[in-house]
XYZ file of C-alpha atoms in Angstrom:
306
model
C 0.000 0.000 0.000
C 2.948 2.222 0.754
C 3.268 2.968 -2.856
C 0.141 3.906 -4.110
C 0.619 7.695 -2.560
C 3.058 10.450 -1.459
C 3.068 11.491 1.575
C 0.863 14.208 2.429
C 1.907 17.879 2.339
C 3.321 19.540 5.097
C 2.919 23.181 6.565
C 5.173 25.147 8.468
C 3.827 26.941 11.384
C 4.409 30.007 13.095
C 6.940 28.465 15.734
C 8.801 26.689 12.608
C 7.726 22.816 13.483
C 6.100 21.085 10.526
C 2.517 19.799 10.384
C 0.829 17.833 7.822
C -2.149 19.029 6.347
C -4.179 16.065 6.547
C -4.153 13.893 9.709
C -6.732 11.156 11.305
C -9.426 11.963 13.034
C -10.368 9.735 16.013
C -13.571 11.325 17.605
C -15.647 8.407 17.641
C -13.925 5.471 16.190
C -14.508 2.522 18.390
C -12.804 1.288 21.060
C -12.675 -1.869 19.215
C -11.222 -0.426 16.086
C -9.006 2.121 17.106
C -5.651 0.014 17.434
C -6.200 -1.631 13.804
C -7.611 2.137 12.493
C -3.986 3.707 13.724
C -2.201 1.013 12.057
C -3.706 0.449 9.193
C -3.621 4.219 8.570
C 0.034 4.776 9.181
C 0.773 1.977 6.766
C -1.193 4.014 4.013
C 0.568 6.668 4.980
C -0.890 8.999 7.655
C 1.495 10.959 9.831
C -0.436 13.109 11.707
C -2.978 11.458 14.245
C -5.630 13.996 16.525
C -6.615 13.384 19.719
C -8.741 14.483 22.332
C -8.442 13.998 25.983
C -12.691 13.523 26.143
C -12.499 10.922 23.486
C -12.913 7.569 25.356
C -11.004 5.544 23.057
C -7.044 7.652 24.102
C -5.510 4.569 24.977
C -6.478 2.421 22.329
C -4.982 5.231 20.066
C -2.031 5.348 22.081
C -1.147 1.112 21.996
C -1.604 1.826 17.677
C 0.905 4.455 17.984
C 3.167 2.227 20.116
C 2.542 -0.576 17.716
C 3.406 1.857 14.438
C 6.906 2.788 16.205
C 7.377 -1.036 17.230
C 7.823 -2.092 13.580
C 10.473 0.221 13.410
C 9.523 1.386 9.336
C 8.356 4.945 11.240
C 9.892 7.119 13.944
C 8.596 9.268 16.394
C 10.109 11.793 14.228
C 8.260 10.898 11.766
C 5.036 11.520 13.664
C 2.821 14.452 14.381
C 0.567 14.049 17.218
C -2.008 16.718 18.525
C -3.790 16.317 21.689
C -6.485 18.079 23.320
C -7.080 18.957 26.228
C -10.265 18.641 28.388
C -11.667 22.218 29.999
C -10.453 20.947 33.550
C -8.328 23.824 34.109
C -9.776 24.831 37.785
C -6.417 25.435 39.211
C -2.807 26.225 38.707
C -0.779 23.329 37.263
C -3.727 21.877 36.113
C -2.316 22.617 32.288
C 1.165 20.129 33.007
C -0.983 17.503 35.496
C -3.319 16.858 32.429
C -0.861 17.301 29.641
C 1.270 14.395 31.586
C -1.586 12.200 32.438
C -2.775 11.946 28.442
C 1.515 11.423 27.460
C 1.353 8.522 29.827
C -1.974 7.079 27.974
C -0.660 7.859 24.693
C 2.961 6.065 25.852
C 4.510 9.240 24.571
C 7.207 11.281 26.175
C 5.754 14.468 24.045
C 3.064 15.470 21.758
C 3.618 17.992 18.753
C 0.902 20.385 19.566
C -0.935 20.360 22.386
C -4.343 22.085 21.930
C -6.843 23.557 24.411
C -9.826 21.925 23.674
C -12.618 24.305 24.480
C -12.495 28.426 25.775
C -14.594 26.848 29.031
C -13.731 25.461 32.299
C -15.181 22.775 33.810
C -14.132 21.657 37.422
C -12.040 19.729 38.203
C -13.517 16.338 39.017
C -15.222 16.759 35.647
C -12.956 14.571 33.425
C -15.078 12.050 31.830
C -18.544 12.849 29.588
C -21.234 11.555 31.151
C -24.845 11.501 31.131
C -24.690 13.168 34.395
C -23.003 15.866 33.029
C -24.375 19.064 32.254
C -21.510 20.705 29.879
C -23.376 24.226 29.513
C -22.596 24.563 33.264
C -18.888 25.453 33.701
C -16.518 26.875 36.522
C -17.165 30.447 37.880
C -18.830 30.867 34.104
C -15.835 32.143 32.445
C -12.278 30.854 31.953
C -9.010 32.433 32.889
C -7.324 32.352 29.264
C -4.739 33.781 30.397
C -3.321 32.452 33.108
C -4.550 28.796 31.438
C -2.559 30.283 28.087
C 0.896 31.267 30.581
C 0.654 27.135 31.580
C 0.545 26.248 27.796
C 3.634 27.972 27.296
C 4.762 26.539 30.227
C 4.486 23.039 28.388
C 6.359 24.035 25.335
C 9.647 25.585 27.793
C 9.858 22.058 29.556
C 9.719 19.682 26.082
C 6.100 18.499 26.737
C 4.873 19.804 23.649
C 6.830 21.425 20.368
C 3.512 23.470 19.434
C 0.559 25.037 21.048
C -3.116 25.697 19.973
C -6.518 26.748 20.454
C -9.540 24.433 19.561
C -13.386 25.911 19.348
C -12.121 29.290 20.078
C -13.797 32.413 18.669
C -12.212 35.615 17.179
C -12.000 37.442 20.306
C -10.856 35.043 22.522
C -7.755 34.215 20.020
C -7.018 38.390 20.223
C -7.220 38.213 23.785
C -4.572 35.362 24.121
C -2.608 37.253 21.680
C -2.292 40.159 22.939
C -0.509 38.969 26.256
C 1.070 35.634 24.740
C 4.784 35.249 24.778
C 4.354 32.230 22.628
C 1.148 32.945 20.018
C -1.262 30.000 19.292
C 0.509 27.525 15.874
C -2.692 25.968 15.107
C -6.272 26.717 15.419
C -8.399 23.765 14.746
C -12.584 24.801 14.319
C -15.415 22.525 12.637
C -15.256 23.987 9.177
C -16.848 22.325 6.060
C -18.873 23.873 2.550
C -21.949 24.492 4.395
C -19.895 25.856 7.561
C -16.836 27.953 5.763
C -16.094 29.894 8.421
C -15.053 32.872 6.188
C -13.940 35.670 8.409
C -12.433 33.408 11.413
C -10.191 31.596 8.405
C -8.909 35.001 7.188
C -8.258 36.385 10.943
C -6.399 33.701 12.036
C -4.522 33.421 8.955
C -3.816 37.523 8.790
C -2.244 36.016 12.290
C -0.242 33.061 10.873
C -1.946 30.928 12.563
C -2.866 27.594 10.722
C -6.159 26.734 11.073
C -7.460 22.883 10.609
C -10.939 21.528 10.143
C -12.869 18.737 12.306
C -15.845 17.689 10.352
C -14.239 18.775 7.056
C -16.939 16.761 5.648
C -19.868 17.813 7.482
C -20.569 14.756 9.876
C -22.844 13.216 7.746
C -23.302 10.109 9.885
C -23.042 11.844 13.506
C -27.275 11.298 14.446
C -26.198 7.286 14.277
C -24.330 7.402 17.430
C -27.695 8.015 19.854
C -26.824 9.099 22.964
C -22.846 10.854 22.200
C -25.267 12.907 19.629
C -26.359 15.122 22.255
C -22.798 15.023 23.461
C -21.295 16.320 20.000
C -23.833 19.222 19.587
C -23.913 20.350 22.872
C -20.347 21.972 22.648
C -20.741 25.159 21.206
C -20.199 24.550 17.668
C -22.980 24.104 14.922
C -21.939 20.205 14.452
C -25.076 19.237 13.006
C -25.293 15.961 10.535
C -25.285 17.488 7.130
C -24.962 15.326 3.730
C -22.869 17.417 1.722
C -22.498 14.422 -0.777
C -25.320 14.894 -2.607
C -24.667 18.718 -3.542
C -25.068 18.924 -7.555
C -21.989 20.752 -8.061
C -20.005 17.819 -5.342
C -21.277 15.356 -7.641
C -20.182 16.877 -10.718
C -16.883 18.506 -9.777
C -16.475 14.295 -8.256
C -17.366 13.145 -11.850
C -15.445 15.538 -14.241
C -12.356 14.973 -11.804
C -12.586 11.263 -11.161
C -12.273 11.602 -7.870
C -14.932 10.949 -4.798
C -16.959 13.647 -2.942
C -15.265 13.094 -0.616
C -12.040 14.221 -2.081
C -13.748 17.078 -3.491
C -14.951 18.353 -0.589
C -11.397 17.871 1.370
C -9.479 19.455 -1.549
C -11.760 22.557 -1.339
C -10.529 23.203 2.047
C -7.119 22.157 1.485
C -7.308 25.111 -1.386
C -8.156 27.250 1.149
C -4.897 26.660 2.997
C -6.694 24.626 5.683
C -5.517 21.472 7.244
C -8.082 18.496 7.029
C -9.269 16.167 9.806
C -11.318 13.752 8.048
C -12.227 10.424 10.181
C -13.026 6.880 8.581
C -12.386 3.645 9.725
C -12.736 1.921 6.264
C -9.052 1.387 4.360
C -10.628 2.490 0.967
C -11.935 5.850 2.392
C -8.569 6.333 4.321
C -6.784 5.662 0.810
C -9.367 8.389 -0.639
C -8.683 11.026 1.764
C -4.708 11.403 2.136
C -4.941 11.414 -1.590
C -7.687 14.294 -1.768
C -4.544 16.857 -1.621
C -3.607 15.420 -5.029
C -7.041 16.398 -6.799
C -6.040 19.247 -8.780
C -7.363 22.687 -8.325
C -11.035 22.994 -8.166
C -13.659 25.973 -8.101
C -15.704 24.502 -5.310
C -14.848 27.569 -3.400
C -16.670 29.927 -5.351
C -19.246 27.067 -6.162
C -20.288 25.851 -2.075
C -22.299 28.412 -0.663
């Protein structure tokens, strides 16, 4: 399988480190799955691998990176992982506690970018989703960015992390950070997608050089099949809402005159855009499909997608 591709483009970021532009999603891939997902993937090719530390399947992602670097054919150099972080931040030190805790399930010493998963803060004790859990309800109502920001940096000075980020934040909150930031955010990752283009938060944080990636790139067209996580996924402050982008006439005939899928059409029109994609499958085909979609030449799905 290794030669049916080239391995995918890489971006540099603001703090020089490279990332590629396409990576594995793992929100909801089975625990069941997950090892054989991460290795099966890295065999086709994948280099980059996100993470979250909400997603319940962490160490199951972690034992397929351990088994990729086992083989020996890739290094940890080779690698670029990002990890979230949960909103647990209720205290001091709570950045490097959690940051530690997910290296040990991920059987890493570091992570490339280490991401702050949402501009809330939950308490403490308040580590695992449940069905207990009300998420609109956070800590004191606001979060400290700043201060939680200051630990981020912190991570980066002591090798935890090469690169830091922001995930789900909005325009103001990313000004906020950088106007007192000694280290400014590498990555912003936001659901983004052609019905969800995110126009003006794309252009701001690239003004900023800061590279912004997409979850949902394809519009989470099978989300409503996971029942009770549903209310889970939309409940976090972003639209996230199953859409079917496939069917779109001008998808379907951009897929036809190209020979490509929808899928690739749809990834290449954010990839255009100068966005990193975070496309999830757990099927080898539709892995295969999506590294490749930064091969589809240029396409006017930009100006097409409304």
């Amino acid at each position: 399988m290794n030669g049916e591709h080239v391995l995918c483009e890489q971006h540099t970021l603001n703090d020089g480190n490279l990332i590629p532009v396409v990576a594995l999603g793992t929100s909801r891939i089975p625990i069941s799955e997950a090892i054989d997902v991460i290795t099966t993937a890295a065999n086709i090719g994948y280099r980059h691998f996100d993470t979250s530390e909400v997603y319940e399947n962490t160490a199951q992602i972690g034992e397929g990176i351990r088994k990729v670097l086992l083989v020996g054919k890739v290094k940890r150099k080779d690698l670029f992982i990002t990890a979230k972080l949960g909103p647990c931040y209720e205290q001091r030190g709570d950045i490097d506690t959690s940051l530690r805790e997910l290296l040990a399930i991920l059987q890493l010493d570091y992570v490339d970018a280490c991401l702050l998963h949402f501009p809330v803060q939950f308490k403490k004790t308040v580590k695992q989703r449940d069905a207990t859990i009300n998420w609109g309800e956070y800590l004191n109502g606001i979060c400290d960015h700043e201060q939680v920001w200051k630990e981020m940096e912190g991570a980066v000075k002591i090798g935890l992390t090469r690169s830091i980020g922001l995930s789900n934040f909005n325009q103001q909150q990313i000004e906020n950070i950088l106007q007192k930031c000694t280290i400014p955010p590498a990555v912003l990752q936001t659901e983004c997608h052609a019905h969800l283009q995110m126009t003006d938060l794309v252009k701001f944080s690239q003004d900023k050089d800061i590279f912004v990636t997409a979850f949902a790139p394809l519009g989470s067209p099978g989300l409503s099949k996971y029942g009770s996580n549903y209310k889970y996924f939309t409940s976090l402050g972003n639209s996230n809402q199953p859409c079917d982008i496939y069917d779109e006439g001008i998808v379907l005939d951009l897929a036809k005159q190209r020979e490509r899928t929808p899928a690739q059409i749809l990834l290449r029109h954010l990839i255009q855009r100068g966005i990193g994609v975070l496309p999830k499958s757990s099927n080898p085909e539709r892995l295969k499909e999506n590294i490749n979609s930064e091969r589809t030449s240029t396409v006017s799905v930009y100006r097409n997608i409304k």
